[in-house]
Amino acid sequence: MPDGFTSRDERAAFIAGLPKAELHLHIEGSLEPGLMFELAQRNRVAIPFASVDEVRAAYAFSNLQDFLDIYYQGMGVLHGEQDFYDLTAAYCARAHADNVRHIEIFFDPQGHTTRGVAFETVIAGIDRALRDAEAGYGITSKLIMCFLRHLSEAEAEATLDEALPYLGRIAGVGLDSSEVGHPPAKFERVFARARGLGLKTVAHAGEEGPPTYVHEALDLLKVDRIDHGNRSLEDSALVQRLANEAMTLTVCPLSNLKLCVIDDIAGHPLKTMLDAGLRATVNSDDPSYFGGYVNANYLAVADALDLSKDELLTLARNSFTGSFLDDAAKARHLAAIDAYS
Ligand code: ADE
Ligand code: ZN
């Protein structure tokens, strides 16, 4: 055990007590099978599973699209404001249990509005749960509205139009769903409009897509963070640029494993990223589908890559430094990490 850990339990306890932010979490991907069944009953929606075990058995994916097909089907049980509240409240309770102090969560409005659920219903339920989590646990939060990249830019523009009355509750926009074949360039104009409205911007890039997609996210979408970014490592000039620009990467180890972005967790590039001076963070992506919340993600890579205490502290510091919190709040969280170390 490097750097002072005498056992796996000690390493797990260190991770559990570490103050953290989570910057890459799709709220619809935190829908646990138990809540899926409850909401299916509540809303009289048929789901093609007879038991929680059957649901879990269906979560065997060979790539991103395999997962997305099940993910969009799963979110079909969400209908009313209370459903979005219950979903978000359950995630906040899990984040609190992992000593997560700040969350920046994605939501996919087009996954709901295309089924006839009103934008207002989605955002009201999520927002009410986030307010209650701040009051109850002291967890602060930001909401990031993602555009589904398999849909058109015109549909993204219409979604941004729908969001205009709620901009006070939305910190930024993101880009998710099927990556290959849907490069960032497709969304250049809508991202420019979002930036003009004062919104932060992030994009999934380099999860399955090539390094050119990461370049496009930086050059054309002018993103504040890259979500995933794994395939950046194939382009040494890009790695240098990401390091020079102190660009935050929101890395998701168990997601990468479940979606076969990597063959096994020992081959995860997180340590290579840290060694290259990249500002990597650890996140859970879609924890209900990928088998673990944020601490499980830290522990999986810490075990497999023999991460030191210093490396774990760096990852936690990066999560606050790369957040959209103001400087005073960042400084408070970083001081809490200093006190913990
Ligand atoms: N939507 C939810 N999870 C995603 C992921 N890992 N990549 C792209 N789109 C997503
Ligand atoms: Zn994601």
Tab-separated table of C-alpha atoms and ligand atoms in Angstrom:
chain	number	residue	atom	x	y	z
A	1	MET	CA	0.000	0.000	0.000
A	2	PRO	CA	1.640	3.299	-1.046
A	3	ASP	CA	1.762	6.491	0.878
A	4	GLY	CA	0.629	5.483	4.289
A	5	PHE	CA	-2.338	3.161	3.628
A	6	THR	CA	-1.868	-0.075	5.547
A	7	SER	CA	-5.004	-1.761	4.212
A	8	ARG	CA	-7.761	-1.472	1.640
A	9	ASP	CA	-10.188	-0.579	4.444
A	10	GLU	CA	-7.971	2.330	5.418
A	11	ARG	CA	-7.880	3.560	1.825
A	12	ALA	CA	-11.662	3.217	1.582
A	13	ALA	CA	-12.107	5.143	4.838
A	14	PHE	CA	-9.798	7.892	3.573
A	15	ILE	CA	-11.857	8.220	0.384
A	16	ALA	CA	-15.113	8.153	2.337
A	17	GLY	CA	-14.020	11.052	4.548
A	18	LEU	CA	-12.537	13.152	1.750
A	19	PRO	CA	-14.649	16.250	0.922
A	20	LYS	CA	-15.581	15.993	-2.767
A	21	ALA	CA	-17.546	17.613	-5.573
A	22	GLU	CA	-19.234	15.612	-8.318
A	23	LEU	CA	-19.157	17.316	-11.727
A	24	HIS	CA	-20.391	14.604	-14.094
A	25	LEU	CA	-23.678	13.032	-13.105
A	26	HIS	CA	-26.739	12.530	-15.293
A	27	ILE	CA	-29.671	12.726	-12.920
A	28	GLU	CA	-31.670	10.302	-15.097
A	29	GLY	CA	-28.740	7.870	-14.785
A	30	SER	CA	-29.197	7.757	-11.020
A	31	LEU	CA	-32.618	6.076	-11.374
A	32	GLU	CA	-32.285	2.944	-9.253
A	33	PRO	CA	-34.305	-0.131	-10.287
A	34	GLY	CA	-36.396	0.041	-7.084
A	35	LEU	CA	-37.533	3.593	-7.830
A	36	MET	CA	-38.052	2.635	-11.487
A	37	PHE	CA	-40.588	-0.010	-10.399
A	38	GLU	CA	-42.274	2.376	-7.959
A	39	LEU	CA	-42.653	5.094	-10.614
A	40	ALA	CA	-43.816	2.580	-13.231
A	41	GLN	CA	-46.640	1.625	-10.846
A	42	ARG	CA	-47.366	5.218	-9.848
A	43	ASN	CA	-47.682	6.289	-13.496
A	44	ARG	CA	-49.070	3.013	-14.899
A	45	VAL	CA	-46.159	2.676	-17.317
A	46	ALA	CA	-45.266	-0.824	-18.553
A	47	ILE	CA	-41.607	-1.799	-18.185
A	48	PRO	CA	-40.146	-4.934	-19.758
A	49	PHE	CA	-38.770	-6.310	-16.473
A	50	ALA	CA	-40.362	-8.552	-13.845
A	51	SER	CA	-37.911	-7.894	-11.026
A	52	VAL	CA	-35.008	-5.746	-9.871
A	53	ASP	CA	-32.706	-8.686	-10.646
A	54	GLU	CA	-33.975	-8.754	-14.231
A	55	VAL	CA	-33.293	-5.046	-14.558
A	56	ARG	CA	-29.747	-5.473	-13.279
A	57	ALA	CA	-29.183	-8.403	-15.655
A	58	ALA	CA	-30.142	-6.144	-18.576
A	59	TYR	CA	-27.341	-3.731	-17.653
A	60	ALA	CA	-24.663	-5.504	-19.694
A	61	PHE	CA	-23.432	-3.112	-22.359
A	62	SER	CA	-20.864	-3.438	-25.149
A	63	ASN	CA	-20.758	0.267	-26.005
A	64	LEU	CA	-22.342	3.665	-25.349
A	65	GLN	CA	-25.320	3.108	-27.685
A	66	ASP	CA	-26.261	-0.173	-25.968
A	67	PHE	CA	-26.488	1.741	-22.714
A	68	LEU	CA	-28.297	4.762	-24.172
A	69	ASP	CA	-31.086	2.559	-25.556
A	70	ILE	CA	-31.825	1.270	-22.039
A	71	TYR	CA	-31.237	4.664	-20.411
A	72	TYR	CA	-33.879	6.395	-22.573
A	73	GLN	CA	-36.290	3.539	-21.956
A	74	GLY	CA	-35.679	3.749	-18.178
A	75	MET	CA	-36.421	7.464	-17.981
A	76	GLY	CA	-39.832	6.773	-19.528
A	77	VAL	CA	-41.239	6.123	-16.025
A	78	LEU	CA	-40.655	9.786	-15.058
A	79	HIS	CA	-43.813	11.829	-15.576
A	80	GLY	CA	-44.832	14.189	-12.779
A	81	GLU	CA	-42.979	16.853	-10.814
A	82	GLN	CA	-42.892	14.552	-7.776
A	83	ASP	CA	-41.142	11.854	-9.858
A	84	PHE	CA	-38.320	14.244	-10.736
A	85	TYR	CA	-38.222	15.331	-7.101
A	86	ASP	CA	-37.957	11.741	-5.829
A	87	LEU	CA	-35.250	10.896	-8.384
A	88	THR	CA	-33.136	13.908	-7.439
A	89	ALA	CA	-33.710	13.557	-3.695
A	90	ALA	CA	-32.523	9.933	-3.824
A	91	TYR	CA	-29.321	10.957	-5.610
A	92	CYS	CA	-28.662	13.792	-3.141
A	93	ALA	CA	-29.014	11.370	-0.211
A	94	ARG	CA	-26.449	9.051	-1.833
A	95	ALA	CA	-24.095	11.933	-2.584
A	96	HIS	CA	-24.352	13.104	1.030
A	97	ALA	CA	-23.546	9.587	2.236
A	98	ASP	CA	-20.337	9.780	0.129
A	99	ASN	CA	-19.369	13.139	1.689
A	100	VAL	CA	-19.999	14.975	-1.568
A	101	ARG	CA	-20.307	18.658	-0.685
A	102	HIS	CA	-21.143	20.155	-4.103
A	103	ILE	CA	-22.832	18.710	-7.197
A	104	GLU	CA	-23.140	19.885	-10.791
A	105	ILE	CA	-25.744	17.685	-12.380
A	106	PHE	CA	-26.832	17.128	-15.952
A	107	PHE	CA	-30.403	16.748	-17.034
A	108	ASP	CA	-31.702	15.760	-20.477
A	109	PRO	CA	-34.880	17.819	-21.078
A	110	GLN	CA	-35.301	16.426	-24.609
A	111	GLY	CA	-35.555	12.925	-23.130
A	112	HIS	CA	-38.756	14.140	-21.456
A	113	THR	CA	-40.262	16.868	-23.650
A	114	THR	CA	-40.231	14.466	-26.636
A	115	ARG	CA	-42.497	12.185	-24.502
A	116	GLY	CA	-44.915	15.020	-23.728
A	117	VAL	CA	-43.563	15.944	-20.280
A	118	ALA	CA	-43.408	19.732	-19.830
A	119	PHE	CA	-40.012	21.395	-19.370
A	120	GLU	CA	-41.440	23.161	-16.293
A	121	THR	CA	-42.354	19.795	-14.688
A	122	VAL	CA	-38.807	18.484	-15.100
A	123	ILE	CA	-36.978	21.516	-13.805
A	124	ALA	CA	-39.404	22.220	-10.961
A	125	GLY	CA	-39.027	18.728	-9.479
A	126	ILE	CA	-35.246	18.678	-9.802
A	127	ASP	CA	-34.881	22.210	-8.469
A	128	ARG	CA	-37.119	21.597	-5.422
A	129	ALA	CA	-35.062	18.528	-4.452
A	130	LEU	CA	-31.798	20.459	-4.882
A	131	ARG	CA	-33.082	23.223	-2.603
A	132	ASP	CA	-34.145	20.684	0.004
A	133	ALA	CA	-30.724	18.969	-0.224
A	134	GLU	CA	-28.993	22.275	0.434
A	135	ALA	CA	-31.253	22.961	3.415
A	136	GLY	CA	-30.999	19.410	4.767
A	137	TYR	CA	-27.426	18.381	4.001
A	138	GLY	CA	-25.656	21.634	3.111
A	139	ILE	CA	-24.935	20.263	-0.397
A	140	THR	CA	-24.677	23.097	-2.925
A	141	SER	CA	-25.544	22.484	-6.570
A	142	LYS	CA	-25.602	23.728	-10.142
A	143	LEU	CA	-27.763	22.433	-12.984
A	144	ILE	CA	-26.412	21.796	-16.480
A	145	MET	CA	-28.907	21.307	-19.305
A	146	CYS	CA	-27.656	18.875	-21.928
A	147	PHE	CA	-28.577	18.824	-25.597
A	148	LEU	CA	-28.969	15.353	-27.105
A	149	ARG	CA	-26.414	15.313	-29.892
A	150	HIS	CA	-28.218	12.634	-31.955
A	151	LEU	CA	-30.972	15.227	-32.470
A	152	SER	CA	-30.592	18.310	-34.673
A	153	GLU	CA	-29.133	21.683	-33.771
A	154	ALA	CA	-32.563	23.198	-34.510
A	155	GLU	CA	-34.025	20.961	-31.775
A	156	ALA	CA	-31.266	22.086	-29.404
A	157	GLU	CA	-32.115	25.709	-30.252
A	158	ALA	CA	-35.798	25.035	-29.471
A	159	THR	CA	-34.754	23.484	-26.137
A	160	LEU	CA	-32.691	26.564	-25.302
A	161	ASP	CA	-35.752	28.689	-26.151
A	162	GLU	CA	-37.813	26.614	-23.694
A	163	ALA	CA	-35.165	27.114	-21.016
A	164	LEU	CA	-35.179	30.928	-21.274
A	165	PRO	CA	-37.698	31.476	-18.441
A	166	TYR	CA	-35.591	29.259	-16.145
A	167	LEU	CA	-32.114	30.619	-16.777
A	168	GLY	CA	-31.864	31.686	-13.132
A	169	ARG	CA	-31.813	27.981	-12.229
A	170	ILE	CA	-29.496	26.747	-15.016
A	171	ALA	CA	-25.740	27.327	-14.759
A	172	GLY	CA	-24.667	25.856	-18.067
A	173	VAL	CA	-25.326	23.719	-21.107
A	174	GLY	CA	-23.735	20.414	-22.080
A	175	LEU	CA	-23.706	17.943	-24.946
A	176	ASP	CA	-24.385	14.243	-24.447
A	177	SER	CA	-25.847	11.069	-26.062
A	178	SER	CA	-24.408	9.207	-29.094
A	179	GLU	CA	-20.993	10.738	-29.741
A	180	VAL	CA	-19.580	9.165	-32.909
A	181	GLY	CA	-21.099	10.779	-36.012
A	182	HIS	CA	-22.323	13.792	-34.027
A	183	PRO	CA	-19.272	16.047	-33.661
A	184	PRO	CA	-19.279	19.207	-31.558
A	185	ALA	CA	-19.220	21.286	-34.784
A	186	LYS	CA	-22.882	20.357	-35.288
A	187	PHE	CA	-23.776	22.528	-32.266
A	188	GLU	CA	-21.488	25.535	-32.764
A	189	ARG	CA	-24.260	28.114	-33.140
A	190	VAL	CA	-26.431	27.008	-30.233
A	191	PHE	CA	-23.417	26.922	-27.920
A	192	ALA	CA	-22.465	30.456	-29.034
A	193	ARG	CA	-25.986	31.608	-28.160
A	194	ALA	CA	-25.798	29.859	-24.768
A	195	ARG	CA	-22.484	31.572	-23.999
A	196	GLY	CA	-24.031	34.884	-25.019
A	197	LEU	CA	-26.749	34.261	-22.424
A	198	GLY	CA	-24.054	33.936	-19.751
A	199	LEU	CA	-24.214	30.148	-19.516
A	200	LYS	CA	-21.172	27.962	-18.865
A	201	THR	CA	-20.487	25.273	-21.455
A	202	VAL	CA	-19.293	21.675	-21.246
A	203	ALA	CA	-19.361	18.783	-23.714
A	204	HIS	CA	-18.861	15.031	-23.705
A	205	ALA	CA	-15.851	14.533	-25.972
A	206	GLY	CA	-13.314	11.771	-26.432
A	207	GLU	CA	-15.428	9.133	-24.662
A	208	GLU	CA	-15.848	7.072	-27.836
A	209	GLY	CA	-15.142	9.876	-30.302
A	210	PRO	CA	-11.679	10.782	-31.642
A	211	PRO	CA	-9.333	13.506	-30.348
A	212	THR	CA	-10.575	15.828	-33.131
A	213	TYR	CA	-13.894	16.000	-31.246
A	214	VAL	CA	-12.023	17.288	-28.176
A	215	HIS	CA	-10.308	19.919	-30.347
A	216	GLU	CA	-13.713	20.942	-31.730
A	217	ALA	CA	-15.231	21.175	-28.253
A	218	LEU	CA	-12.405	23.536	-27.253
A	219	ASP	CA	-12.168	25.570	-30.474
A	220	LEU	CA	-15.774	25.698	-31.658
A	221	LEU	CA	-17.861	25.264	-28.500
A	222	LYS	CA	-15.292	27.043	-26.284
A	223	VAL	CA	-16.120	24.726	-23.416
A	224	ASP	CA	-15.211	25.346	-19.786
A	225	ARG	CA	-14.766	21.586	-19.156
A	226	ILE	CA	-14.424	18.388	-21.148
A	227	ASP	CA	-16.608	15.480	-20.024
A	228	HIS	CA	-14.588	12.224	-20.199
A	229	GLY	CA	-11.781	13.232	-22.597
A	230	ASN	CA	-10.124	9.779	-22.472
A	231	ARG	CA	-9.171	9.666	-26.129
A	232	SER	CA	-7.283	12.990	-25.811
A	233	LEU	CA	-4.354	10.822	-24.735
A	234	GLU	CA	-3.962	9.642	-28.353
A	235	ASP	CA	-2.848	13.173	-29.345
A	236	SER	CA	0.225	14.442	-27.493
A	237	ALA	CA	-0.204	18.041	-28.695
A	238	LEU	CA	-3.762	17.968	-27.361
A	239	VAL	CA	-2.573	16.640	-23.997
A	240	GLN	CA	-0.084	19.507	-23.819
A	241	ARG	CA	-2.801	21.998	-24.666
A	242	LEU	CA	-5.226	20.607	-22.046
A	243	ALA	CA	-2.460	20.774	-19.444
A	244	ASN	CA	-1.410	24.321	-20.432
A	245	GLU	CA	-5.012	25.524	-20.300
A	246	ALA	CA	-5.654	23.719	-16.978
A	247	MET	CA	-8.760	22.248	-18.595
A	248	THR	CA	-10.807	20.102	-16.229
A	249	LEU	CA	-11.665	16.579	-17.408
A	250	THR	CA	-14.632	14.923	-15.721
A	251	VAL	CA	-13.517	11.301	-15.818
A	252	CYS	CA	-15.860	8.418	-15.008
A	253	PRO	CA	-13.967	5.151	-14.306
A	254	LEU	CA	-16.809	2.669	-13.733
A	255	SER	CA	-18.703	4.115	-16.699
A	256	ASN	CA	-15.627	3.593	-18.902
A	257	LEU	CA	-15.458	-0.014	-17.734
A	258	LYS	CA	-19.168	-0.784	-18.212
A	259	LEU	CA	-19.251	0.855	-21.662
A	260	CYS	CA	-16.081	-0.952	-22.770
A	261	VAL	CA	-14.125	2.269	-23.279
A	262	ILE	CA	-11.439	0.306	-21.381
A	263	ASP	CA	-10.959	-3.466	-21.187
A	264	ASP	CA	-10.324	-3.588	-17.477
A	265	ILE	CA	-10.015	-1.117	-14.648
A	266	ALA	CA	-6.258	-1.659	-14.323
A	267	GLY	CA	-6.007	-0.173	-17.819
A	268	HIS	CA	-7.809	3.022	-16.831
A	269	PRO	CA	-5.923	6.153	-18.018
A	270	LEU	CA	-6.581	8.239	-14.880
A	271	LYS	CA	-3.053	7.942	-13.500
A	272	THR	CA	-1.572	8.697	-16.925
A	273	MET	CA	-3.753	11.823	-17.028
A	274	LEU	CA	-2.535	12.964	-13.602
A	275	ASP	CA	1.076	12.221	-14.515
A	276	ALA	CA	0.655	14.314	-17.687
A	277	GLY	CA	-0.458	17.261	-15.554
A	278	LEU	CA	-4.112	17.083	-16.603
A	279	ARG	CA	-6.766	18.368	-14.210
A	280	ALA	CA	-8.697	15.117	-13.932
A	281	THR	CA	-11.646	14.534	-11.607
A	282	VAL	CA	-13.516	11.364	-10.621
A	283	ASN	CA	-17.268	11.074	-11.178
A	284	SER	CA	-20.012	8.481	-11.418
A	285	ASP	CA	-21.801	9.458	-14.709
A	286	ASP	CA	-24.847	7.133	-14.437
A	287	PRO	CA	-24.321	5.354	-11.106
A	288	SER	CA	-27.433	3.212	-11.151
A	289	TYR	CA	-26.424	1.718	-14.492
A	290	PHE	CA	-22.669	1.474	-13.933
A	291	GLY	CA	-22.550	-0.028	-10.457
A	292	GLY	CA	-21.308	2.690	-8.139
A	293	TYR	CA	-21.583	6.222	-6.814
A	294	VAL	CA	-18.629	8.573	-6.471
A	295	ASN	CA	-16.757	6.824	-3.644
A	296	ALA	CA	-16.993	3.493	-5.452
A	297	ASN	CA	-15.423	5.176	-8.490
A	298	TYR	CA	-12.570	6.605	-6.422
A	299	LEU	CA	-11.982	3.265	-4.730
A	300	ALA	CA	-12.035	1.271	-7.978
A	301	VAL	CA	-9.278	3.377	-9.543
A	302	ALA	CA	-7.342	3.823	-6.290
A	303	ASP	CA	-7.165	0.048	-5.882
A	304	ALA	CA	-6.433	-0.760	-9.505
A	305	LEU	CA	-3.878	2.010	-10.088
A	306	ASP	CA	-2.420	2.078	-6.573
A	307	LEU	CA	-3.210	5.765	-6.188
A	308	SER	CA	-1.440	7.532	-3.339
A	309	LYS	CA	-2.994	9.752	-0.694
A	310	ASP	CA	-1.549	12.771	-2.523
A	311	GLU	CA	-3.123	11.671	-5.790
A	312	LEU	CA	-6.507	11.208	-4.098
A	313	LEU	CA	-6.192	14.658	-2.528
A	314	THR	CA	-5.336	16.118	-5.948
A	315	LEU	CA	-8.434	14.514	-7.478
A	316	ALA	CA	-10.636	15.951	-4.726
A	317	ARG	CA	-9.015	19.396	-5.035
A	318	ASN	CA	-9.515	19.280	-8.817
A	319	SER	CA	-13.217	18.604	-8.310
A	320	PHE	CA	-13.667	21.940	-6.539
A	321	THR	CA	-11.152	23.908	-8.630
A	322	GLY	CA	-12.893	22.720	-11.803
A	323	SER	CA	-16.383	23.478	-10.500
A	324	PHE	CA	-18.506	26.506	-11.343
A	325	LEU	CA	-18.470	27.700	-7.730
A	326	ASP	CA	-17.199	31.222	-7.060
A	327	ASP	CA	-13.662	31.724	-5.787
A	328	ALA	CA	-14.676	32.200	-2.145
A	329	ALA	CA	-16.629	28.930	-2.086
A	330	LYS	CA	-13.782	27.101	-3.846
A	331	ALA	CA	-11.346	28.425	-1.232
A	332	ARG	CA	-13.577	27.187	1.625
A	333	HIS	CA	-13.748	23.677	0.148
A	334	LEU	CA	-10.013	23.574	-0.588
A	335	ALA	CA	-9.317	24.615	3.017
A	336	ALA	CA	-11.507	21.721	4.202
A	337	ILE	CA	-9.391	19.337	2.108
A	338	ASP	CA	-6.182	20.851	3.528
A	339	ALA	CA	-7.560	20.328	7.043
A	340	TYR	CA	-8.448	16.710	6.165
A	341	SER	CA	-5.016	15.913	4.742
B	1	ADE	N1	-25.908	10.235	-21.365
B	1	ADE	C1	-25.886	9.659	-20.165
B	1	ADE	N2	-24.683	9.134	-19.929
B	1	ADE	C2	-23.912	9.389	-21.004
B	1	ADE	C3	-22.569	9.110	-21.370
B	1	ADE	N3	-21.729	8.455	-20.572
B	1	ADE	N4	-22.138	9.523	-22.590
B	1	ADE	C4	-22.950	10.177	-23.403
B	1	ADE	N5	-24.219	10.474	-23.121
B	1	ADE	C5	-24.702	10.084	-21.921
B	2	ZN	ZN	-21.876	11.428	-19.084
